[in-house]
Amino acid sequence: MNYILGLDLGSASLGWAVLECTEVDGSLQPTRIERTGVRIFEAGVEGDIEQGRDASRAAKRREARQPRRQNWRTQQRKRKLFRLLQQHGLLPASEKDDAISRKAVFDQLDKELTEKHITEGDHTAHQHLPYLLRMLASGAKVKPFELGRAIYSLAQRRGFLSNRKADTDEKEDGVVKASISELGGQIAGRTIAQTFVEDISPDHEDPGRQRIRQRYTAREMFHDEFNRIRKQQQPHFDLADNDWDTVYKTIFFQRPLKSQRHRIGRCEIDGGQRCLDALDVFQQFRIWHAVQNLRLADAYSLGRDGRLTLEEQQKIVDALQTQATMTWGKVVTLLGLKRGTKFTIQEWNTKGLTGHRTNSAMMHVFGDEWLDRPLEERDAITKEVVYFRKPSAMRKRGQEAWGLSEEQAALLPSTRLEEAHARHSAATLAIFVERMSRGEDYSTIRKDITGKDDSEPLDQLPPLSKAGLDITNPAVIRGLTELRKVVNELVRQYGKPIGIRIELSRSLKNSRDKRIKLHKDNEDRRKRREKAIEGILKQIPGRYSGNDIEKWLLAEECGWHCPYTGRPISPSTLLGSQPQFDIEHIFPRRYLDNSFSNKTLCYHEFNRNVKKNQTAFDACSGLDSWDEILQRVNNFDGPVAALKRKRFLTAAKEIPDGFTSKHLNDNRYNAVVAKKYVAMLYGGLSDADGSQRVFAVTGGHTALLRREWGLNSILSGTEEKTRDDHRHHAVDAVVIALTDPARIQALVNAAELAEKKASRRFYEAVQDPWPKFSSKVADSINEIVVSHRPTRTLPGALHAESIYSKPHIDKDGNTNHRIRKHITKLSATELKKDKIVDPAIRDLVKAKLKELGESNPAKAFAEEKNHPFLTAKDGRKIPIHKVRVFADKKPRAIAKNERQRYVASGKDSNFASMIYAVVDKDGHEIKWEHKVITRLEAHERKTRNRTVNGEKVLLPDPTDFNDDKKRVFKFALCKNDTVMLEGPDGDDVICRIQKISQAEIQLCPLATPSVQGKARSKWNQIQSIDNLRKWNLRTVLISPTGIEHR
């Protein structure tokens, strides 16, 4: 069968449509819907993708894994040092060296040393005993155990070591270094221990003025203190230099970061390794690319073309060679343009042009002689500065190899160069830079050097890992993986399509920065619309429409004056029963831009008699009032004012060819990658005959065609699109499959006809692709069985992050656990039920709330100055920031010995529901019961069953129940599993598992995103598991294309 495949790919969904093609007027055209479907899956990232707050799931696991590794390494370091000091007689002997044994040794040793060195009753000095011992060891001979205790203290907290590769928070890094610098000034030749002991001494003018724990220290300070102790004690102990070196390495060794160079991607043009951003060739490429894209916003008023000449471009490029950035004002001055001249890019980039950041940073170290060095040497130095590991080694390298002074070399470790990588290799970038400097633009050069893709066509799409595509975005990887499953299954059923048209959602094709900007723009737009509604209702109470809101916003943008005639606009002449101002399209409707950025207001007679179906420039540039019109347009105030000014100065002949057909070619990176992936079925975007088979459409037209063909009402019953039904993705896929140049031209014709008729609708009727089109689409949509990707993977949170106390038994014999909470996290229920453990603390918290007149702890204690406090015997006020409360949950113990801790299950940590049938002695089922297992329990089962072939987790376990009932394991249910059961009316229905807990199982129709609130019922909210037996529940497998396998 000849067919076209339409694909609507989102971050968590894939809609698809198979449209059969027959020959019409000598060419194959879609004439019938064969089948449609939807595949739903969890996004490959966590967080809100639309708002740009998404993050890789691996990132969260990595952030949790890093502290675990650090803790393990810390324990290993302490254990190794403990054994080493015992071997040299510097610590008491013990049978074991685990954390519990070490603590017992030090508790006894500290008790003995306290009696010797600390005055009885001096609790502060007792807490800082290790610092006192270190101070003594650096100044005079001490006993062996005193020396061992002092050295061990150095390993417990060994100071901050700058690791620039891992520094991601420059603000926090600056705070740390500023604090270290301040402490360094206070030390003034002393050791850290001596400084701290003297600061807390009763003889100090302000004892205890600063807690030791809140002071940042540097690793070098500990190195210095160790060396002083070694120098002082070495003559008195029988430790060889090698022994001291071993102790030093044990305390201070820090493994270098693992190299990530193997993760650098490949250039899509020549296959070489991508170029480091800090290298000169990329810096030059970025400058030229940005400069070539500059366009003057008010070129017409300047009497010139909007593009810069090659000489002007070269002038900016030369100036940027030594600057990290150049403001727009400086660019205008450099070019000799009149003050206030703007570039179109300033609409979204207000900071200016990015220059040669590497030269700017390195000249701060090397001075002007940096540019006198050969380019090869500069690039070599740049690489070393980017990849260096040890600051001391970098300073030494700067002095010995590059001839820097001590002051210059000291600047090298803090010099930040760009560590990311470009999309192209250095060799490819060199070609671009050389040709750009001659005036050629990026797209022309790229098209010239890429050539044709001659790869062999494939029968099936390969896994992404074998596709040779450079994709790092987890959301795109997940989306394309699910696309592969669907496309391959369709190819097996129908053969290869004759064409594929694919559209990516904004969440996939836009970068994070772009998504953040779009979300911000949407929020700003929402606020402006709300303000407009308030203004309209003040003028016309009880009435407003979407058209009214748009008119109001346009009036505010143009200062309540018609930009064409200068006539004043009032609310009554704008929105009254006989409005005098039309919404007017700056570029005529035939260009298919019905967005706010292409609209303004126009006095109705001028619009219909003068402006007509022309661009603003073509209609008005010959009028005597043209300069006045431009002056009014220059006064526009709004987020897209600059773009509108540019459009007023654009003649129809200057509008790029293919302005409307741009809808058929989405060139954003992820869209191009998706297009290349599916094009592997044909050996490239074009087949052996040169016919392009795969198109990535932009999507701007999809909503227009869907509305004009009446497809919105299929699911919503109205003219507005609904997102409360997954099947809307399939409706979009039908439209995408039908998007071709002919369809775009049909929209152009409909828009022109509407303009000629002065219709208020943007389009006149657009002809249906074939008779009864809307009803045929509806029939296909209603037959869809939505396919959901099951959630059966084990990776995920094993439990909530909170750690609970060991079990406590109260006076009534009840067991309970406690947990520490910040007082802002206390709930009203915890306060009402007296959940705070300590009665004295509880009373102080309640009294403070009463004093503040606020019952909500989060608001009352938002500022620390409002926190309650305890008054000590000596009159000191001890603030209360955290309290212990009785836990409502029943945590369980994990790990053993010193690592044992108590945790509770957290959000989404339930893994499966194990369904059992309780049977009588004859094996007849009496009822069903279930046991929910968490991810933690699932991992434990996997470990226990590691020798079992096949399934190792979802197996019956005798520990699931603690009674003597005879049970038979039926099956396991996981989130997003598909099941069939009798519905409320007795007919079989297919649902998915939305949520699992021991209290209930929530069912959800396949086409519904989620069941919430009033949509919950006794039928879909299963609280009695035996109802599943009564309703004859059985599991169903739905293939990626929606085919049932029972």
PDB file of C-alpha atoms in Angstrom, residues 660-667 695-699 739-741:
ATOM      1  CA  THR A 660       4.833  30.654   3.479  1.00  0.00           C
ATOM      2  CA  SER A 661       6.544  27.392   2.497  1.00  0.00           C
ATOM      3  CA  LYS A 662       8.854  27.757   5.522  1.00  0.00           C
ATOM      4  CA  HIS A 663       6.160  25.734   7.318  1.00  0.00           C
ATOM      5  CA  LEU A 664       7.464  22.690   5.436  1.00  0.00           C
ATOM      6  CA  ASN A 665      11.064  22.899   6.620  1.00  0.00           C
ATOM      7  CA  ASP A 666      11.906  23.076  10.323  1.00  0.00           C
ATOM      8  CA  ASN A 667      15.663  23.607  10.588  1.00  0.00           C
ATOM      9  CA  PHE A 695       9.875  16.645   5.861  1.00  0.00           C
ATOM     10  CA  ALA A 696      10.013  18.247   9.322  1.00  0.00           C
ATOM     11  CA  VAL A 697       7.168  20.741   9.394  1.00  0.00           C
ATOM     12  CA  THR A 698       7.191  23.719  11.746  1.00  0.00           C
ATOM     13  CA  GLY A 699       3.647  23.326  13.046  1.00  0.00           C
ATOM     14  CA  THR A 739       0.690  19.261   5.008  1.00  0.00           C
ATOM     15  CA  ASP A 740       2.336  19.816   1.653  1.00  0.00           C
ATOM     16  CA  PRO A 741       2.872  22.789  -0.691  1.00  0.00           C
TER      17      PRO A 741
END
